């Protein structure tokens, strides 16, 4: 029997693809030529300055959960570069995670970020409906405008914990927080 939940789940995949492609510019947002390999400098997502290191090899639904996190991280980096929350960020996380970004943009009327951020995967623990990721965010090459809110990024190297949860068939980032310690 087809239920509303099944219909929503079936629609989610094409919507996720559209959300991931929305607003993409073949020349890249930073003005570099996407076809020029020297402009990418081995960065996985040069248009938003995101490089992923040591991504875990996951299977099945947990690979989908990991992709949700990657899309969330791309959206987070894009938001700092463009000064607003995009669909890529809001579609891949719950409101409790996205709302602090909206509030930061509402309170901040300054410049936008530049530079690269490297996300190193330290651990991936799939369990039931949750994929918990331990990551190290190396933002030491991030160019931060004066007075910018720290939630949008700061030029540090710090560990974070991220939970990606399956909510009624859809994976969403439900937690993305710094943790104590160093990496």
XYZ file of N, CA and C in Angstrom:
549
model
N 0.837 -1.167 0.000
C 0.000 0.000 0.000
C 0.891 1.243 0.000
N 0.546 2.175 -0.834
C 1.313 3.422 -0.918
C 0.780 4.382 0.137
N 1.715 4.827 0.982
C 1.361 5.763 2.050
C 1.994 7.116 1.750
N 1.544 8.165 2.419
C 2.185 9.477 2.214
C 3.678 9.455 2.515
N 4.097 8.641 3.489
C 5.525 8.566 3.816
C 6.321 7.975 2.666
N 5.756 6.934 2.020
C 6.456 6.340 0.871
C 6.556 7.336 -0.276
N 5.504 8.097 -0.494
C 5.533 9.105 -1.552
C 6.611 10.144 -1.253
N 6.670 10.620 0.000
C 7.696 11.595 0.376
C 9.094 11.021 0.223
N 9.276 9.768 0.626
C 10.594 9.141 0.497
C 10.981 9.003 -0.969
N 10.018 8.652 -1.838
C 10.305 8.514 -3.262
C 10.650 9.860 -3.897
N 10.043 10.928 -3.412
C 10.326 12.256 -3.940
C 11.631 12.833 -3.410
N 12.093 12.348 -2.281
C 13.274 12.922 -1.624
C 14.532 12.781 -2.465
N 14.708 11.650 -3.148
C 15.939 11.445 -3.917
C 16.049 12.450 -5.051
N 15.007 12.607 -5.904
C 15.140 13.630 -6.948
C 15.292 15.040 -6.387
N 14.614 15.331 -5.272
C 14.746 16.658 -4.667
C 16.158 16.879 -4.147
N 16.750 15.840 -3.578
C 18.123 15.965 -3.066
C 19.089 16.235 -4.206
N 18.865 15.569 -5.344
C 19.722 15.808 -6.507
C 19.556 17.232 -6.997
N 18.308 17.686 -7.073
C 18.074 19.068 -7.510
C 18.667 20.065 -6.535
N 18.519 19.813 -5.243
C 19.068 20.732 -4.244
C 20.576 20.793 -4.336
N 21.205 19.652 -4.594
C 22.665 19.620 -4.705
C 23.160 20.357 -5.930
N 22.320 20.410 -6.980
C 22.735 21.059 -8.221
C 22.295 22.510 -8.292
N 21.357 22.895 -7.459
C 20.811 24.244 -7.534
C 21.888 25.284 -7.325
N 21.911 26.213 -8.219
C 22.819 27.332 -8.060
C 24.270 27.036 -8.396
N 24.547 25.825 -8.901
C 25.931 25.528 -9.233
C 26.331 26.278 -10.493
N 27.512 26.785 -10.481
C 28.041 27.567 -11.576
C 29.268 26.851 -12.108
N 29.301 26.482 -13.413
C 30.447 25.751 -13.916
C 31.756 26.499 -13.743
N 31.713 27.804 -13.645
C 32.950 28.562 -13.467
C 33.346 28.655 -11.999
N 32.494 28.164 -11.098
C 32.824 28.216 -9.676
C 32.474 29.575 -9.093
N 32.029 29.583 -7.851
C 31.604 30.822 -7.195
C 32.753 31.762 -6.907
N 33.967 31.221 -6.870
C 35.088 32.084 -6.528
C 35.775 32.664 -7.760
N 35.153 32.476 -8.935
C 35.697 33.055 -10.154
C 36.754 32.191 -10.827
N 37.090 31.022 -10.266
C 38.065 30.157 -10.906
C 37.388 29.355 -11.997
N 38.145 28.889 -12.917
C 37.632 28.074 -14.001
C 37.590 26.636 -13.530
N 36.383 26.048 -13.449
C 36.232 24.693 -12.940
C 36.952 23.678 -13.825
N 37.151 23.971 -15.095
C 37.835 23.047 -15.981
C 39.348 23.118 -15.831
N 39.847 24.128 -15.177
C 41.277 24.305 -14.992
C 41.723 23.559 -13.739
N 42.448 22.429 -13.906
C 42.820 21.646 -12.744
C 43.706 22.403 -11.762
N 44.458 23.384 -12.198
C 45.313 24.120 -11.268
C 44.497 25.010 -10.339
N 43.275 25.405 -10.773
C 42.459 26.261 -9.913
C 41.830 25.474 -8.781
N 41.634 24.172 -8.951
C 41.023 23.350 -7.912
C 42.013 23.014 -6.802
N 43.285 22.953 -7.108
C 44.337 22.662 -6.128
C 43.986 21.444 -5.273
N 43.473 20.412 -5.920
C 43.127 19.152 -5.256
C 42.086 19.314 -4.160
N 41.228 20.285 -4.259
C 40.144 20.478 -3.304
C 38.903 19.812 -3.889
N 38.219 18.998 -3.077
C 37.063 18.253 -3.568
C 35.942 19.153 -4.076
N 35.669 20.234 -3.367
C 34.605 21.168 -3.750
C 35.182 22.578 -3.768
N 35.964 22.916 -4.803
C 36.635 24.216 -4.818
C 35.675 25.403 -4.846
N 34.461 25.224 -5.359
C 33.523 26.343 -5.427
C 33.113 26.843 -4.046
N 33.267 25.989 -3.022
C 32.950 26.411 -1.659
C 34.153 26.284 -0.730
N 35.302 25.879 -1.266
C 36.514 25.772 -0.459
C 36.490 24.624 0.527
N 35.939 23.474 0.120
C 35.823 22.317 1.004
C 36.627 21.152 0.457
N 37.506 20.628 1.295
C 38.285 19.443 0.954
C 37.998 18.373 1.997
N 37.749 17.150 1.540
C 37.454 16.041 2.434
C 38.643 15.098 2.466
N 39.041 14.672 3.667
C 40.188 13.774 3.818
C 39.771 12.518 4.574
N 40.230 11.387 4.085
C 39.999 10.101 4.745
C 38.519 9.783 4.941
N 37.715 10.034 3.909
C 36.285 9.725 4.004
C 36.102 8.230 4.221
N 35.231 7.847 5.137
C 35.019 6.429 5.410
C 34.296 5.744 4.253
N 34.553 4.464 4.118
C 33.843 3.669 3.117
C 32.680 2.992 3.819
N 31.495 3.471 3.526
C 30.284 2.942 4.131
C 29.423 2.329 3.040
N 28.483 1.490 3.438
C 27.631 0.822 2.460
C 26.167 1.130 2.723
N 25.373 0.978 1.662
C 23.928 1.085 1.764
C 23.449 2.403 2.305
N 22.541 2.323 3.266
C 21.913 3.525 3.802
C 22.917 4.425 4.511
N 23.983 3.842 5.033
C 24.974 4.673 5.718
C 25.800 5.485 4.732
N 25.943 4.999 3.505
C 26.581 5.806 2.464
C 25.688 7.005 2.138
N 24.377 6.795 2.123
C 23.434 7.899 1.912
C 23.544 8.910 3.056
N 23.678 8.410 4.278
C 23.822 9.301 5.429
C 25.093 10.126 5.310
N 26.179 9.495 4.892
C 27.443 10.217 4.713
C 27.291 11.292 3.643
N 26.609 10.973 2.547
C 26.399 11.970 1.494
C 25.567 13.137 2.005
N 24.601 12.861 2.872
C 23.812 13.935 3.484
C 24.723 14.872 4.272
N 25.646 14.282 5.045
C 26.583 15.127 5.792
C 27.447 15.960 4.843
N 27.969 15.345 3.784
C 28.823 16.067 2.836
C 28.047 17.227 2.219
N 26.799 16.984 1.850
C 25.976 18.059 1.284
C 25.708 19.154 2.317
N 25.484 18.769 3.566
C 25.324 19.741 4.649
C 26.592 20.587 4.786
N 27.739 19.949 4.789
C 29.009 20.674 4.947
C 29.237 21.614 3.774
N 28.918 21.166 2.557
C 29.011 22.053 1.393
C 28.097 23.263 1.586
N 26.880 23.008 2.085
C 25.929 24.092 2.329
C 26.408 25.046 3.402
N 27.062 24.503 4.425
C 27.594 25.342 5.500
C 28.690 26.250 4.968
N 29.567 25.720 4.142
C 30.659 26.515 3.570
C 30.124 27.528 2.553
N 29.132 27.128 1.782
C 28.513 28.033 0.817
C 27.819 29.196 1.529
N 27.156 28.905 2.631
C 26.470 29.953 3.393
C 27.455 31.019 3.852
N 28.610 30.605 4.358
C 29.603 31.577 4.817
C 30.144 32.408 3.664
N 30.235 31.823 2.477
C 30.744 32.543 1.305
C 29.715 33.490 0.712
N 28.437 33.118 0.802
C 27.397 33.930 0.176
C 26.622 34.796 1.155
N 26.759 34.532 2.444
C 26.089 35.355 3.443
C 24.624 35.049 3.641
N 24.204 33.823 3.295
C 22.815 33.426 3.518
C 22.700 31.909 3.525
N 21.662 31.421 4.175
C 21.407 29.991 4.244
C 20.790 29.554 2.922
N 21.424 28.574 2.296
C 20.933 28.060 1.013
C 20.110 26.791 1.227
N 19.497 26.331 0.150
C 18.750 25.077 0.202
C 19.652 23.908 0.555
N 20.888 23.952 0.096
C 21.820 22.867 0.359
C 22.023 22.680 1.858
N 22.087 23.752 2.595
C 22.232 23.671 4.049
C 20.901 23.298 4.696
N 19.854 24.010 4.373
C 18.579 23.795 5.059
C 17.929 22.460 4.724
N 18.148 21.929 3.533
C 17.526 20.660 3.155
C 18.205 19.481 3.849
N 19.471 19.605 4.200
C 20.229 18.473 4.726
C 20.367 18.461 6.240
N 19.704 19.361 6.934
C 19.767 19.408 8.396
C 18.410 19.804 8.959
N 18.202 19.466 10.210
C 16.960 19.835 10.892
C 17.034 21.301 11.312
N 15.883 21.855 11.634
C 15.796 23.279 11.986
C 16.680 23.636 13.176
N 16.785 22.751 14.160
C 17.625 23.050 15.332
C 19.083 23.270 14.956
N 19.532 22.651 13.874
C 20.908 22.821 13.412
C 21.031 24.055 12.522
N 20.038 24.312 11.697
C 20.104 25.403 10.714
C 19.762 26.770 11.321
N 18.841 26.810 12.270
C 18.386 28.088 12.822
C 19.515 28.966 13.387
N 20.511 28.424 14.085
C 21.606 29.292 14.550
C 22.353 29.985 13.406
N 22.416 29.372 12.241
C 23.034 30.018 11.081
C 22.163 31.173 10.607
N 20.868 30.950 10.543
C 19.941 32.027 10.155
C 20.049 33.207 11.112
N 20.093 32.906 12.415
C 20.209 33.957 13.426
C 21.526 34.715 13.291
N 22.602 33.985 12.991
C 23.907 34.636 12.824
C 23.882 35.593 11.639
N 23.274 35.182 10.539
C 23.206 36.064 9.375
C 22.310 37.267 9.644
N 21.250 37.067 10.411
C 20.352 38.182 10.736
C 21.063 39.231 11.592
N 21.985 38.783 12.446
C 22.688 39.706 13.346
C 23.975 40.263 12.744
N 24.453 39.663 11.661
C 25.748 40.035 11.094
C 25.550 40.681 9.736
N 26.110 41.839 9.557
C 25.999 42.542 8.282
C 27.404 42.886 7.819
N 28.202 41.845 7.623
C 29.596 42.072 7.264
C 29.973 41.348 5.995
N 31.265 41.121 5.842
C 31.793 40.478 4.652
C 31.576 38.987 4.654
N 31.999 38.378 3.570
C 31.859 36.939 3.433
C 33.225 36.265 3.523
N 33.189 34.989 3.747
C 34.383 34.185 3.965
C 35.037 33.779 2.648
N 36.313 33.431 2.737
C 37.065 32.883 1.605
C 38.045 31.859 2.176
N 38.815 31.236 1.306
C 39.797 30.253 1.761
C 39.208 28.855 1.807
N 40.061 27.904 2.163
C 39.672 26.492 2.165
C 39.582 25.927 3.568
N 38.706 24.931 3.702
C 38.538 24.182 4.941
C 38.725 22.709 4.604
N 39.519 22.017 5.421
C 39.717 20.581 5.246
C 38.978 19.867 6.368
N 38.110 18.935 5.985
C 37.408 18.105 6.955
C 38.025 16.718 6.898
N 38.635 16.327 8.003
C 39.250 15.001 8.099
C 38.325 14.110 8.925
N 37.983 12.964 8.359
C 37.117 12.024 9.057
C 37.972 11.189 10.009
N 37.656 11.244 11.290
C 38.395 10.497 12.302
C 37.723 9.168 12.622
N 36.392 9.159 12.611
C 35.645 7.928 12.856
C 34.239 8.046 12.285
N 33.675 6.882 11.986
C 32.293 6.793 11.535
C 31.672 5.600 12.254
N 30.627 5.873 13.043
C 29.983 4.812 13.809
C 28.511 4.708 13.408
N 28.214 3.798 12.475
C 26.814 3.576 12.124
C 26.130 2.695 13.166
N 24.934 3.098 13.553
C 24.182 2.291 14.510
C 22.700 2.608 14.364
N 21.959 1.643 13.893
C 20.521 1.821 13.725
C 20.211 2.960 12.773
N 19.470 3.926 13.262
C 19.045 5.065 12.444
C 19.976 6.262 12.561
N 21.185 6.064 13.103
C 22.108 7.183 13.296
C 23.500 6.817 12.783
N 24.094 7.760 12.077
C 25.506 7.680 11.719
C 26.193 8.789 12.496
N 27.089 8.415 13.399
C 27.829 9.401 14.186
C 29.218 9.533 13.577
N 29.581 10.762 13.264
C 30.877 11.057 12.664
C 31.725 11.874 13.620
N 32.961 11.464 13.772
C 33.949 12.266 14.463
C 34.835 12.873 13.395
N 34.919 14.189 13.371
C 35.685 14.868 12.323
C 36.639 15.879 12.946
N 37.642 16.236 12.170
C 38.540 17.321 12.535
C 38.388 18.382 11.454
N 38.006 19.568 11.852
C 37.827 20.665 10.906
C 39.068 21.551 10.966
N 39.838 21.501 9.887
C 41.030 22.347 9.788
C 40.672 23.564 8.947
N 40.382 24.652 9.635
C 39.999 25.895 8.971
C 41.097 26.941 9.097
N 42.337 26.492 9.272
C 43.441 27.438 9.458
C 43.699 28.274 8.205
N 43.222 27.825 7.037
C 43.378 28.601 5.802
C 42.124 29.419 5.477
N 41.162 29.436 6.394
C 39.928 30.176 6.189
C 40.180 31.664 6.392
N 39.675 32.471 5.488
C 39.784 33.918 5.595
C 38.466 34.422 6.169
N 38.528 34.914 7.412
C 37.338 35.310 8.156
C 37.257 36.837 8.227
N 36.122 37.412 7.837
C 35.962 38.868 7.944
C 35.921 39.317 9.409
N 36.346 40.530 9.662
C 36.321 41.081 11.023
C 34.903 41.071 11.576
N 34.778 40.648 12.831
C 33.492 40.662 13.514
C 32.526 39.566 13.120
N 32.965 38.614 12.325
C 32.067 37.552 11.875
C 31.729 36.602 13.028
N 30.490 36.087 13.051
C 30.108 35.155 14.108
C 30.893 33.844 13.992
N 31.281 33.283 15.126
C 32.100 32.064 15.103
C 31.371 30.869 14.513
N 30.048 30.840 14.565
C 29.320 29.702 14.008
C 29.566 29.572 12.501
N 29.894 30.673 11.852
C 30.142 30.630 10.412
C 31.541 30.129 10.088
N 32.369 29.977 11.096
C 33.719 29.456 10.901
C 34.746 30.379 11.500
N 35.813 29.776 11.993
C 36.945 30.539 12.515
C 38.221 29.804 12.127
N 39.317 30.530 11.971
C 40.554 29.917 11.457
C 41.286 29.084 12.515
N 40.676 27.968 12.872
C 41.244 27.064 13.864
C 41.232 25.640 13.338
N 41.771 24.770 14.134
C 41.727 23.330 13.854
C 41.091 22.693 15.081
N 39.878 22.126 14.912
C 39.169 21.620 16.077
C 38.305 20.407 15.731
N 38.088 19.541 16.740
C 37.238 18.370 16.525
C 35.757 18.725 16.629
N 34.950 17.980 15.898
C 33.502 18.133 15.974
C 32.862 16.760 15.951
N 31.655 16.694 16.465
C 30.875 15.473 16.381
C 29.604 15.803 15.606
N 29.283 14.924 14.670
C 28.127 15.125 13.812
C 27.264 13.869 13.871
N 25.966 14.061 14.068
C 25.017 12.959 13.996
C 24.141 13.178 12.775
N 24.021 12.131 11.981
C 23.116 12.133 10.836
C 22.072 11.065 11.151
N 20.819 11.476 11.206
C 19.745 10.603 11.668
C 18.736 10.362 10.560
N 18.250 9.124 10.498
C 17.210 8.783 9.544
C 15.873 9.125 10.181
N 15.196 10.103 9.586
C 13.903 10.566 10.087
C 12.853 10.216 9.045
N 12.098 9.180 9.326
C 11.021 8.759 8.426
C 11.535 8.508 7.011
N 12.711 7.914 6.895
C 13.253 7.554 5.590
C 14.196 8.587 4.986
N 14.304 9.755 5.590
C 15.183 10.801 5.080
C 16.323 11.034 6.067
N 17.548 11.102 5.579
C 18.703 11.382 6.431
C 18.863 12.881 6.583
N 19.062 13.327 7.825
C 19.268 14.739 8.110
C 20.321 14.874 9.208
N 21.126 15.924 9.121
C 22.073 16.231 10.188
C 21.253 16.751 11.362
N 21.370 16.065 12.493
C 20.621 16.449 13.684
C 21.516 17.032 14.755
N 22.823 16.960 14.544
C 23.782 17.533 15.497
C 25.090 17.773 14.772
N 25.658 18.945 14.973
C 26.991 19.288 14.437
C 27.600 20.266 15.412
N 28.394 19.745 16.349
C 28.903 20.566 17.444
C 30.387 20.336 17.689
N 31.075 21.387 18.102
C 32.461 21.204 18.529
C 32.512 20.344 19.788
N 33.586 19.599 19.939
C 33.816 18.803 21.144
C 35.151 19.182 21.740
N 35.325 18.864 23.005
C 36.580 19.172 23.680
C 37.716 18.350 23.092
N 38.888 18.889 23.204
C 40.061 18.175 22.740
C 40.699 18.857 21.546
N 41.631 18.157 20.956
C 42.316 18.687 19.786
C 42.429 17.591 18.746
N 42.783 17.983 17.552
C 42.974 16.998 16.491
C 44.142 17.400 15.611
